[in-house]
Amino acid sequence: MLKPFIRLLSFFAKEINEIRRQPRLLLSLVLGPFLILLIFGLGFSGEQPKLQTILVVPPGRENDPRIKLFQERIQQANFNVVGVDTDEQKAVEAMRASSGAIDVVEVLPEDIDQLLGRQQASTIKVLYNEIDPTQEQWIQYLSYVQVKELNSALLLSALSGSREQAGSMQQFISITRQEVQQIQSGLSAAQNPETRRAVQRLRTNSGLILAGLALASQGSANQQAQSDLQAIQRSLDALDQAMESGQVDEQRRRLDEINDNLERVEQVAEQIKTVPPEVLVSPLQGSPQNITEQRPNFIAYYAPGVLALLLQHMAVTLASLSLVRENLLGSTELFRVAPVGSMQILLGKSIGFILSIGLIMMLLVGLMIANFPIGNTGYTFGLAVPFVGNPLWFALSVLLVTVASLGLGFLISAISRSESQAVQLSMISLLAAVFFSGFFLPLQNFQAFAQWLAFLLPVTHGVRAFQDTMLRGQLPTDETFLWLGGIALVCFLLAWQIWRGNLKRR
């Protein structure tokens, strides 16, 4: 009655001895991932790229203060200006010849001093020579942010000027009203040069118009102010033309309209004085807040993913080579005539692998969560990765990922005819794990069919389960356990059927 268990334990002991005879393998499995994760955490900054930029400006404008202001704003948007030129073609050739040292060439418009008041927006060209799609997306995003910053700076400058003018604007409006009354009392005053110049000054005050438009965008209460300003502008234009052509009736009508709206203009000017220009330009400001209890650094965030990736790779590699090695050593000939079943062989090997991998995982987790100071050096032993969840649920997740990965490895071993073929298939599974597991790229970035491929990999569910347990302190979801259990069951059944058929044919 105990013979089946004895046979199963014999395969368990065989695999344990095989692993024990390879101390270098154990050392590389424990220290290798630890050192790689340490170097990654110390060397990866995770910051937005700083784009090395050549700025192309209009000829003769290299030392223009406005260009200097633009350059300062560009620096704030992660564009590091390393050179200023006036020849676009020359700058592009320099970028091509730099072998990646120059990221972009930015060309400012010729009419840079006449940007406001135009009916069409000017264009800032950003030229780049990039084959990396990720870097290309960064360049496009930072270019968008840069244009937003420059537009805000231009509006802020214009509104600051209009705010400074608002104090004297009330006195100017009062004088203008008196002049309008003089025009109404005697049309001969319409030919007064001072009156004509006063009307023209009020007509061309674009700062007041721009400020009124900004105020109107703040809410429905200021929409009337915008309408009044537009009406005054139209009346001033028509009044100026009527003065030039000598149309008396038209002058009177326009003067009445201006008189009716001058009082509202005074109210707008007063409002401009009380509202800061920064608020006019940017009425909204963001306040992002991370409400998570844990704020892991890069090492801590990627550590669970590295564990899951390493766990699947270890299990797949060990299992995929085990059955192939039995074929090469001729052991399958003995198995065929021995009183041992194919399921006993798979289960015995699995238990041995689970114990070995479990010990390695304990050592790795211990090294990752350790945080012991080394004397007074300021350094610590370990990676100080937080572990806020339940260790028992974490152990269960490790067990399920291990079993599912072993099932995948046995399936690879059952269909392989040589060690090189098994190694090749194991490496393919590793590449699939790196690209589709969510460790390197978020799963949301993939199409539906690619996400289904990711769900068939044990590491995909391992990454999610390990992060939930270690970093969030949450239990793995039922969906995670169901996927891992299903992968393990299907892979073991397929591997068992194929291996049993191979034993019978031999």
PDB file of C-alpha atoms in Angstrom, residues 97-367:
ATOM      1  CA  ALA A  97      25.606  64.155 -37.269  1.00  0.00           C
ATOM      2  CA  SER A  98      25.456  64.154 -33.461  1.00  0.00           C
ATOM      3  CA  SER A  99      24.743  60.386 -33.172  1.00  0.00           C
ATOM      4  CA  GLY A 100      21.961  60.987 -30.673  1.00  0.00           C
ATOM      5  CA  ALA A 101      23.679  63.756 -28.675  1.00  0.00           C
ATOM      6  CA  ILE A 102      21.131  66.291 -30.025  1.00  0.00           C
ATOM      7  CA  ASP A 103      17.505  65.231 -29.605  1.00  0.00           C
ATOM      8  CA  VAL A 104      15.493  68.024 -31.232  1.00  0.00           C
ATOM      9  CA  VAL A 105      15.773  71.172 -33.318  1.00  0.00           C
ATOM     10  CA  GLU A 106      13.219  73.806 -32.319  1.00  0.00           C
ATOM     11  CA  VAL A 107      12.402  76.551 -34.831  1.00  0.00           C
ATOM     12  CA  LEU A 108      10.782  79.735 -33.517  1.00  0.00           C
ATOM     13  CA  PRO A 109       8.430  81.659 -35.850  1.00  0.00           C
ATOM     14  CA  GLU A 110       9.652  84.695 -37.790  1.00  0.00           C
ATOM     15  CA  ASP A 111       6.901  86.916 -36.346  1.00  0.00           C
ATOM     16  CA  ILE A 112       7.754  86.167 -32.739  1.00  0.00           C
ATOM     17  CA  ASP A 113       7.271  89.816 -31.715  1.00  0.00           C
ATOM     18  CA  GLN A 114       3.745  89.952 -33.192  1.00  0.00           C
ATOM     19  CA  LEU A 115       2.100  86.887 -31.702  1.00  0.00           C
ATOM     20  CA  LEU A 116      -0.860  88.575 -30.000  1.00  0.00           C
ATOM     21  CA  GLY A 117      -3.764  89.998 -31.931  1.00  0.00           C
ATOM     22  CA  ARG A 118      -3.265  87.791 -34.992  1.00  0.00           C
ATOM     23  CA  GLN A 119      -6.097  85.912 -36.651  1.00  0.00           C
ATOM     24  CA  GLN A 120      -3.957  82.781 -37.072  1.00  0.00           C
ATOM     25  CA  ALA A 121      -1.710  81.020 -34.568  1.00  0.00           C
ATOM     26  CA  SER A 122       2.023  80.931 -35.223  1.00  0.00           C
ATOM     27  CA  THR A 123       3.815  77.582 -35.333  1.00  0.00           C
ATOM     28  CA  ILE A 124       6.842  76.414 -33.356  1.00  0.00           C
ATOM     29  CA  LYS A 125       8.420  73.570 -35.326  1.00  0.00           C
ATOM     30  CA  VAL A 126       9.990  70.749 -33.335  1.00  0.00           C
ATOM     31  CA  LEU A 127      12.132  68.512 -35.562  1.00  0.00           C
ATOM     32  CA  TYR A 128      13.596  65.243 -34.285  1.00  0.00           C
ATOM     33  CA  ASN A 129      15.386  62.205 -35.680  1.00  0.00           C
ATOM     34  CA  GLU A 130      14.182  59.343 -33.493  1.00  0.00           C
ATOM     35  CA  ILE A 131      13.518  55.624 -34.089  1.00  0.00           C
ATOM     36  CA  ASP A 132      12.548  54.818 -30.486  1.00  0.00           C
ATOM     37  CA  PRO A 133       8.719  55.047 -30.307  1.00  0.00           C
ATOM     38  CA  THR A 134       8.810  55.635 -26.548  1.00  0.00           C
ATOM     39  CA  GLN A 135      11.224  58.539 -26.929  1.00  0.00           C
ATOM     40  CA  GLU A 136       9.085  59.898 -29.762  1.00  0.00           C
ATOM     41  CA  GLN A 137       6.037  59.944 -27.489  1.00  0.00           C
ATOM     42  CA  TRP A 138       8.056  61.780 -24.835  1.00  0.00           C
ATOM     43  CA  ILE A 139       9.139  64.409 -27.378  1.00  0.00           C
ATOM     44  CA  GLN A 140       5.562  64.951 -28.548  1.00  0.00           C
ATOM     45  CA  TYR A 141       4.249  65.194 -24.992  1.00  0.00           C
ATOM     46  CA  LEU A 142       6.971  67.585 -23.822  1.00  0.00           C
ATOM     47  CA  SER A 143       6.457  69.719 -26.947  1.00  0.00           C
ATOM     48  CA  TYR A 144       2.761  70.007 -26.080  1.00  0.00           C
ATOM     49  CA  VAL A 145       3.611  70.984 -22.493  1.00  0.00           C
ATOM     50  CA  GLN A 146       6.158  73.505 -23.723  1.00  0.00           C
ATOM     51  CA  VAL A 147       3.667  75.267 -26.029  1.00  0.00           C
ATOM     52  CA  LYS A 148       1.173  75.467 -23.165  1.00  0.00           C
ATOM     53  CA  GLU A 149       3.836  77.054 -20.955  1.00  0.00           C
ATOM     54  CA  LEU A 150       4.796  79.583 -23.638  1.00  0.00           C
ATOM     55  CA  ASN A 151       1.164  80.527 -24.299  1.00  0.00           C
ATOM     56  CA  SER A 152       0.608  81.061 -20.574  1.00  0.00           C
ATOM     57  CA  ALA A 153       3.738  83.217 -20.365  1.00  0.00           C
ATOM     58  CA  LEU A 154       2.574  85.399 -23.262  1.00  0.00           C
ATOM     59  CA  LEU A 155      -0.894  85.867 -21.788  1.00  0.00           C
ATOM     60  CA  LEU A 156       0.566  86.557 -18.352  1.00  0.00           C
ATOM     61  CA  SER A 157       2.851  89.238 -19.779  1.00  0.00           C
ATOM     62  CA  ALA A 158       0.014  90.885 -21.688  1.00  0.00           C
ATOM     63  CA  LEU A 159      -2.385  90.795 -18.743  1.00  0.00           C
ATOM     64  CA  SER A 160       0.255  92.139 -16.357  1.00  0.00           C
ATOM     65  CA  GLY A 161       0.625  95.116 -18.663  1.00  0.00           C
ATOM     66  CA  SER A 162      -3.118  95.645 -18.862  1.00  0.00           C
ATOM     67  CA  ARG A 163      -3.365  95.434 -15.080  1.00  0.00           C
ATOM     68  CA  GLU A 164      -0.742  98.159 -14.709  1.00  0.00           C
ATOM     69  CA  GLN A 165      -2.687 100.282 -17.166  1.00  0.00           C
ATOM     70  CA  ALA A 166      -5.958  99.751 -15.308  1.00  0.00           C
ATOM     71  CA  GLY A 167      -5.087 102.356 -12.609  1.00  0.00           C
ATOM     72  CA  SER A 168      -4.711 105.192 -15.119  1.00  0.00           C
ATOM     73  CA  MET A 169      -7.485 103.774 -17.296  1.00  0.00           C
ATOM     74  CA  GLN A 170     -10.195 105.175 -15.040  1.00  0.00           C
ATOM     75  CA  GLN A 171      -8.748 108.685 -15.284  1.00  0.00           C
ATOM     76  CA  PHE A 172      -8.336 108.232 -19.034  1.00  0.00           C
ATOM     77  CA  ILE A 173     -11.990 107.182 -19.379  1.00  0.00           C
ATOM     78  CA  SER A 174     -13.087 110.201 -17.349  1.00  0.00           C
ATOM     79  CA  ILE A 175     -11.153 112.531 -19.666  1.00  0.00           C
ATOM     80  CA  THR A 176     -12.546 110.701 -22.692  1.00  0.00           C
ATOM     81  CA  ARG A 177     -16.080 111.143 -21.363  1.00  0.00           C
ATOM     82  CA  GLN A 178     -15.521 114.854 -21.012  1.00  0.00           C
ATOM     83  CA  GLU A 179     -14.196 115.031 -24.549  1.00  0.00           C
ATOM     84  CA  VAL A 180     -17.219 113.068 -25.794  1.00  0.00           C
ATOM     85  CA  GLN A 181     -19.493 115.579 -24.044  1.00  0.00           C
ATOM     86  CA  GLN A 182     -17.635 118.387 -25.746  1.00  0.00           C
ATOM     87  CA  ILE A 183     -18.161 116.656 -29.104  1.00  0.00           C
ATOM     88  CA  GLN A 184     -21.865 116.299 -28.354  1.00  0.00           C
ATOM     89  CA  SER A 185     -22.220 119.933 -27.354  1.00  0.00           C
ATOM     90  CA  GLY A 186     -20.497 121.193 -30.458  1.00  0.00           C
ATOM     91  CA  LEU A 187     -19.645 119.068 -33.435  1.00  0.00           C
ATOM     92  CA  SER A 188     -16.843 121.447 -34.266  1.00  0.00           C
ATOM     93  CA  ALA A 189     -14.913 119.805 -31.455  1.00  0.00           C
ATOM     94  CA  ALA A 190     -14.832 116.652 -33.538  1.00  0.00           C
ATOM     95  CA  GLN A 191     -11.955 118.132 -35.469  1.00  0.00           C
ATOM     96  CA  ASN A 192      -9.945 118.638 -32.276  1.00  0.00           C
ATOM     97  CA  PRO A 193      -6.669 116.682 -32.769  1.00  0.00           C
ATOM     98  CA  GLU A 194      -6.365 115.928 -29.035  1.00  0.00           C
ATOM     99  CA  THR A 195      -9.881 114.486 -28.944  1.00  0.00           C
ATOM    100  CA  ARG A 196      -9.166 112.395 -32.015  1.00  0.00           C
ATOM    101  CA  ARG A 197      -5.943 111.020 -30.474  1.00  0.00           C
ATOM    102  CA  ALA A 198      -7.700 110.226 -27.187  1.00  0.00           C
ATOM    103  CA  VAL A 199     -10.345 108.199 -29.016  1.00  0.00           C
ATOM    104  CA  GLN A 200      -7.684 106.387 -31.017  1.00  0.00           C
ATOM    105  CA  ARG A 201      -5.725 105.545 -27.849  1.00  0.00           C
ATOM    106  CA  LEU A 202      -8.810 104.035 -26.254  1.00  0.00           C
ATOM    107  CA  ARG A 203      -9.622 102.207 -29.474  1.00  0.00           C
ATOM    108  CA  THR A 204      -6.186 100.563 -29.715  1.00  0.00           C
ATOM    109  CA  ASN A 205      -5.925  99.527 -26.058  1.00  0.00           C
ATOM    110  CA  SER A 206      -5.661  95.779 -26.776  1.00  0.00           C
ATOM    111  CA  GLY A 207      -4.548  95.007 -23.231  1.00  0.00           C
ATOM    112  CA  LEU A 208      -7.937  96.066 -21.851  1.00  0.00           C
ATOM    113  CA  ILE A 209      -9.734  93.968 -24.467  1.00  0.00           C
ATOM    114  CA  LEU A 210      -7.576  90.911 -23.696  1.00  0.00           C
ATOM    115  CA  ALA A 211      -8.180  91.301 -19.977  1.00  0.00           C
ATOM    116  CA  GLY A 212     -11.908  91.624 -20.520  1.00  0.00           C
ATOM    117  CA  LEU A 213     -11.950  88.428 -22.541  1.00  0.00           C
ATOM    118  CA  ALA A 214     -10.069  86.630 -19.794  1.00  0.00           C
ATOM    119  CA  LEU A 215     -12.530  87.925 -17.201  1.00  0.00           C
ATOM    120  CA  ALA A 216     -15.445  86.779 -19.338  1.00  0.00           C
ATOM    121  CA  SER A 217     -14.025  83.238 -19.328  1.00  0.00           C
ATOM    122  CA  GLN A 218     -14.144  83.153 -15.532  1.00  0.00           C
ATOM    123  CA  GLY A 219     -17.916  82.682 -15.371  1.00  0.00           C
ATOM    124  CA  SER A 220     -21.323  83.711 -16.640  1.00  0.00           C
ATOM    125  CA  ALA A 221     -21.358  86.835 -14.433  1.00  0.00           C
ATOM    126  CA  ASN A 222     -18.670  88.464 -16.581  1.00  0.00           C
ATOM    127  CA  GLN A 223     -20.170  87.660 -19.974  1.00  0.00           C
ATOM    128  CA  GLN A 224     -21.855  91.076 -20.034  1.00  0.00           C
ATOM    129  CA  ALA A 225     -18.454  92.726 -19.510  1.00  0.00           C
ATOM    130  CA  GLN A 226     -17.126  90.990 -22.579  1.00  0.00           C
ATOM    131  CA  SER A 227     -20.147  92.086 -24.604  1.00  0.00           C
ATOM    132  CA  ASP A 228     -19.751  95.714 -23.431  1.00  0.00           C
ATOM    133  CA  LEU A 229     -16.082  95.790 -24.362  1.00  0.00           C
ATOM    134  CA  GLN A 230     -16.777  94.429 -27.805  1.00  0.00           C
ATOM    135  CA  ALA A 231     -19.557  96.982 -28.317  1.00  0.00           C
ATOM    136  CA  ILE A 232     -17.269  99.847 -27.252  1.00  0.00           C
ATOM    137  CA  GLN A 233     -14.567  98.634 -29.602  1.00  0.00           C
ATOM    138  CA  ARG A 234     -16.995  98.597 -32.526  1.00  0.00           C
ATOM    139  CA  SER A 235     -18.341 102.034 -31.599  1.00  0.00           C
ATOM    140  CA  LEU A 236     -14.832 103.494 -31.345  1.00  0.00           C
ATOM    141  CA  ASP A 237     -13.916 102.110 -34.759  1.00  0.00           C
ATOM    142  CA  ALA A 238     -17.057 103.565 -36.309  1.00  0.00           C
ATOM    143  CA  LEU A 239     -16.570 106.883 -34.487  1.00  0.00           C
ATOM    144  CA  ASP A 240     -13.022 107.198 -35.763  1.00  0.00           C
ATOM    145  CA  GLN A 241     -14.212 106.564 -39.320  1.00  0.00           C
ATOM    146  CA  ALA A 242     -17.095 109.048 -38.915  1.00  0.00           C
ATOM    147  CA  MET A 243     -14.678 111.703 -37.676  1.00  0.00           C
ATOM    148  CA  GLU A 244     -12.490 111.123 -40.687  1.00  0.00           C
ATOM    149  CA  SER A 245     -15.384 111.317 -43.166  1.00  0.00           C
ATOM    150  CA  GLY A 246     -17.265 114.132 -41.358  1.00  0.00           C
ATOM    151  CA  GLN A 247     -20.572 112.207 -40.958  1.00  0.00           C
ATOM    152  CA  VAL A 248     -22.296 114.229 -38.214  1.00  0.00           C
ATOM    153  CA  ASP A 249     -25.340 111.987 -37.619  1.00  0.00           C
ATOM    154  CA  GLU A 250     -23.176 108.878 -37.382  1.00  0.00           C
ATOM    155  CA  GLN A 251     -20.882 110.675 -34.914  1.00  0.00           C
ATOM    156  CA  ARG A 252     -23.793 111.493 -32.644  1.00  0.00           C
ATOM    157  CA  ARG A 253     -25.130 107.941 -32.649  1.00  0.00           C
ATOM    158  CA  ARG A 254     -21.732 106.428 -31.878  1.00  0.00           C
ATOM    159  CA  LEU A 255     -21.062 108.994 -29.139  1.00  0.00           C
ATOM    160  CA  ASP A 256     -24.345 108.039 -27.422  1.00  0.00           C
ATOM    161  CA  GLU A 257     -23.371 104.364 -27.541  1.00  0.00           C
ATOM    162  CA  ILE A 258     -19.914 105.042 -26.091  1.00  0.00           C
ATOM    163  CA  ASN A 259     -21.372 107.175 -23.278  1.00  0.00           C
ATOM    164  CA  ASP A 260     -23.715 104.353 -22.289  1.00  0.00           C
ATOM    165  CA  ASN A 261     -20.864 101.832 -22.010  1.00  0.00           C
ATOM    166  CA  LEU A 262     -18.050 103.901 -20.515  1.00  0.00           C
ATOM    167  CA  GLU A 263     -19.346 103.310 -17.004  1.00  0.00           C
ATOM    168  CA  ARG A 264     -19.191  99.557 -17.516  1.00  0.00           C
ATOM    169  CA  VAL A 265     -15.631  99.879 -18.813  1.00  0.00           C
ATOM    170  CA  GLU A 266     -14.666 101.594 -15.546  1.00  0.00           C
ATOM    171  CA  GLN A 267     -16.070  98.628 -13.625  1.00  0.00           C
ATOM    172  CA  VAL A 268     -14.050  96.207 -15.763  1.00  0.00           C
ATOM    173  CA  ALA A 269     -10.877  98.241 -15.185  1.00  0.00           C
ATOM    174  CA  GLU A 270     -11.474  98.116 -11.438  1.00  0.00           C
ATOM    175  CA  GLN A 271     -11.988  94.370 -11.584  1.00  0.00           C
ATOM    176  CA  ILE A 272      -8.750  93.951 -13.538  1.00  0.00           C
ATOM    177  CA  LYS A 273      -6.868  95.681 -10.719  1.00  0.00           C
ATOM    178  CA  THR A 274      -8.175  93.257  -8.087  1.00  0.00           C
ATOM    179  CA  VAL A 275      -7.627  89.958  -9.980  1.00  0.00           C
ATOM    180  CA  PRO A 276      -4.006  88.677 -10.165  1.00  0.00           C
ATOM    181  CA  PRO A 277      -2.762  88.050 -13.726  1.00  0.00           C
ATOM    182  CA  GLU A 278      -1.802  84.480 -12.789  1.00  0.00           C
ATOM    183  CA  VAL A 279      -5.438  83.729 -11.971  1.00  0.00           C
ATOM    184  CA  LEU A 280      -6.656  85.303 -15.197  1.00  0.00           C
ATOM    185  CA  VAL A 281      -4.302  83.109 -17.250  1.00  0.00           C
ATOM    186  CA  SER A 282      -4.758  79.907 -15.225  1.00  0.00           C
ATOM    187  CA  PRO A 283      -8.052  79.909 -13.326  1.00  0.00           C
ATOM    188  CA  LEU A 284      -7.565  76.213 -12.493  1.00  0.00           C
ATOM    189  CA  GLN A 285      -4.647  74.577 -10.748  1.00  0.00           C
ATOM    190  CA  GLY A 286      -4.026  70.896 -10.119  1.00  0.00           C
ATOM    191  CA  SER A 287      -3.441  69.337  -6.714  1.00  0.00           C
ATOM    192  CA  PRO A 288      -2.606  65.630  -7.191  1.00  0.00           C
ATOM    193  CA  GLN A 289      -2.569  63.602  -3.993  1.00  0.00           C
ATOM    194  CA  ASN A 290      -1.552  59.970  -3.635  1.00  0.00           C
ATOM    195  CA  ILE A 291      -3.780  58.434  -0.943  1.00  0.00           C
ATOM    196  CA  THR A 292      -1.987  55.087  -0.848  1.00  0.00           C
ATOM    197  CA  GLU A 293      -0.411  54.116   2.449  1.00  0.00           C
ATOM    198  CA  GLN A 294       2.770  52.933   0.742  1.00  0.00           C
ATOM    199  CA  ARG A 295       5.029  55.078  -1.457  1.00  0.00           C
ATOM    200  CA  PRO A 296       7.505  52.511  -2.819  1.00  0.00           C
ATOM    201  CA  ASN A 297      10.615  53.543  -4.694  1.00  0.00           C
ATOM    202  CA  PHE A 298      11.629  51.908  -7.969  1.00  0.00           C
ATOM    203  CA  ILE A 299      13.353  48.988  -6.264  1.00  0.00           C
ATOM    204  CA  ALA A 300      10.364  48.273  -4.054  1.00  0.00           C
ATOM    205  CA  TYR A 301       7.842  48.614  -6.881  1.00  0.00           C
ATOM    206  CA  TYR A 302       9.631  46.261  -9.284  1.00  0.00           C
ATOM    207  CA  ALA A 303      10.753  43.732  -6.643  1.00  0.00           C
ATOM    208  CA  PRO A 304       7.458  41.723  -6.640  1.00  0.00           C
ATOM    209  CA  GLY A 305       7.521  41.588 -10.436  1.00  0.00           C
ATOM    210  CA  VAL A 306      11.115  40.390 -10.454  1.00  0.00           C
ATOM    211  CA  LEU A 307      10.203  37.677  -7.955  1.00  0.00           C
ATOM    212  CA  ALA A 308       7.302  36.477 -10.077  1.00  0.00           C
ATOM    213  CA  LEU A 309       9.384  36.569 -13.268  1.00  0.00           C
ATOM    214  CA  LEU A 310      12.243  34.678 -11.629  1.00  0.00           C
ATOM    215  CA  LEU A 311       9.858  32.168 -10.091  1.00  0.00           C
ATOM    216  CA  GLN A 312       8.270  31.267 -13.415  1.00  0.00           C
ATOM    217  CA  HIS A 313      11.629  31.109 -15.201  1.00  0.00           C
ATOM    218  CA  MET A 314      13.144  28.810 -12.555  1.00  0.00           C
ATOM    219  CA  ALA A 315      10.181  26.463 -12.519  1.00  0.00           C
ATOM    220  CA  VAL A 316       9.813  26.340 -16.314  1.00  0.00           C
ATOM    221  CA  THR A 317      13.540  25.764 -16.852  1.00  0.00           C
ATOM    222  CA  LEU A 318      13.878  23.002 -14.253  1.00  0.00           C
ATOM    223  CA  ALA A 319      10.726  21.195 -15.380  1.00  0.00           C
ATOM    224  CA  SER A 320      11.389  21.549 -19.113  1.00  0.00           C
ATOM    225  CA  LEU A 321      14.806  19.916 -18.824  1.00  0.00           C
ATOM    226  CA  SER A 322      13.829  17.153 -16.426  1.00  0.00           C
ATOM    227  CA  LEU A 323      11.857  14.861 -18.754  1.00  0.00           C
ATOM    228  CA  VAL A 324      14.141  15.547 -21.726  1.00  0.00           C
ATOM    229  CA  ARG A 325      17.146  14.561 -19.622  1.00  0.00           C
ATOM    230  CA  GLU A 326      15.475  11.287 -18.699  1.00  0.00           C
ATOM    231  CA  ASN A 327      15.086  10.535 -22.406  1.00  0.00           C
ATOM    232  CA  LEU A 328      18.727  11.323 -23.143  1.00  0.00           C
ATOM    233  CA  LEU A 329      20.000   9.242 -20.213  1.00  0.00           C
ATOM    234  CA  GLY A 330      17.882   6.289 -21.227  1.00  0.00           C
ATOM    235  CA  SER A 331      15.946   6.285 -17.973  1.00  0.00           C
ATOM    236  CA  THR A 332      12.653   6.110 -19.816  1.00  0.00           C
ATOM    237  CA  GLU A 333      13.510   2.556 -20.879  1.00  0.00           C
ATOM    238  CA  LEU A 334      13.617   1.596 -17.211  1.00  0.00           C
ATOM    239  CA  PHE A 335      10.438   3.530 -16.461  1.00  0.00           C
ATOM    240  CA  ARG A 336       8.637   1.668 -19.204  1.00  0.00           C
ATOM    241  CA  VAL A 337       9.176  -1.743 -17.539  1.00  0.00           C
ATOM    242  CA  ALA A 338       9.195  -0.502 -13.924  1.00  0.00           C
ATOM    243  CA  PRO A 339       6.026  -0.534 -11.790  1.00  0.00           C
ATOM    244  CA  VAL A 340       5.745   3.234 -11.845  1.00  0.00           C
ATOM    245  CA  GLY A 341       3.172   5.434 -13.529  1.00  0.00           C
ATOM    246  CA  SER A 342       3.756   8.615 -15.483  1.00  0.00           C
ATOM    247  CA  MET A 343       1.694  10.632 -12.989  1.00  0.00           C
ATOM    248  CA  GLN A 344       3.873   9.431 -10.136  1.00  0.00           C
ATOM    249  CA  ILE A 345       6.942  10.583 -12.033  1.00  0.00           C
ATOM    250  CA  LEU A 346       5.479  14.041 -12.593  1.00  0.00           C
ATOM    251  CA  LEU A 347       4.245  14.427  -9.021  1.00  0.00           C
ATOM    252  CA  GLY A 348       7.536  13.223  -7.511  1.00  0.00           C
ATOM    253  CA  LYS A 349       9.548  15.635  -9.594  1.00  0.00           C
ATOM    254  CA  SER A 350       7.080  18.429  -8.807  1.00  0.00           C
ATOM    255  CA  ILE A 351       7.391  17.996  -5.058  1.00  0.00           C
ATOM    256  CA  GLY A 352      11.178  18.128  -5.285  1.00  0.00           C
ATOM    257  CA  PHE A 353      11.097  21.239  -7.428  1.00  0.00           C
ATOM    258  CA  ILE A 354       8.505  22.938  -5.194  1.00  0.00           C
ATOM    259  CA  LEU A 355      10.671  22.389  -2.101  1.00  0.00           C
ATOM    260  CA  SER A 356      13.835  23.653  -3.798  1.00  0.00           C
ATOM    261  CA  ILE A 357      12.144  26.695  -5.319  1.00  0.00           C
ATOM    262  CA  GLY A 358      10.407  27.440  -2.025  1.00  0.00           C
ATOM    263  CA  LEU A 359      13.745  27.587  -0.167  1.00  0.00           C
ATOM    264  CA  ILE A 360      15.222  29.862  -2.842  1.00  0.00           C
ATOM    265  CA  MET A 361      12.208  32.166  -2.668  1.00  0.00           C
ATOM    266  CA  MET A 362      12.517  32.389   1.116  1.00  0.00           C
ATOM    267  CA  LEU A 363      16.127  33.515   0.761  1.00  0.00           C
ATOM    268  CA  LEU A 364      15.256  36.046  -1.957  1.00  0.00           C
ATOM    269  CA  VAL A 365      12.344  37.540  -0.033  1.00  0.00           C
ATOM    270  CA  GLY A 366      14.516  37.752   3.071  1.00  0.00           C
ATOM    271  CA  LEU A 367      17.212  39.642   1.174  1.00  0.00           C
TER     272      LEU A 367
END
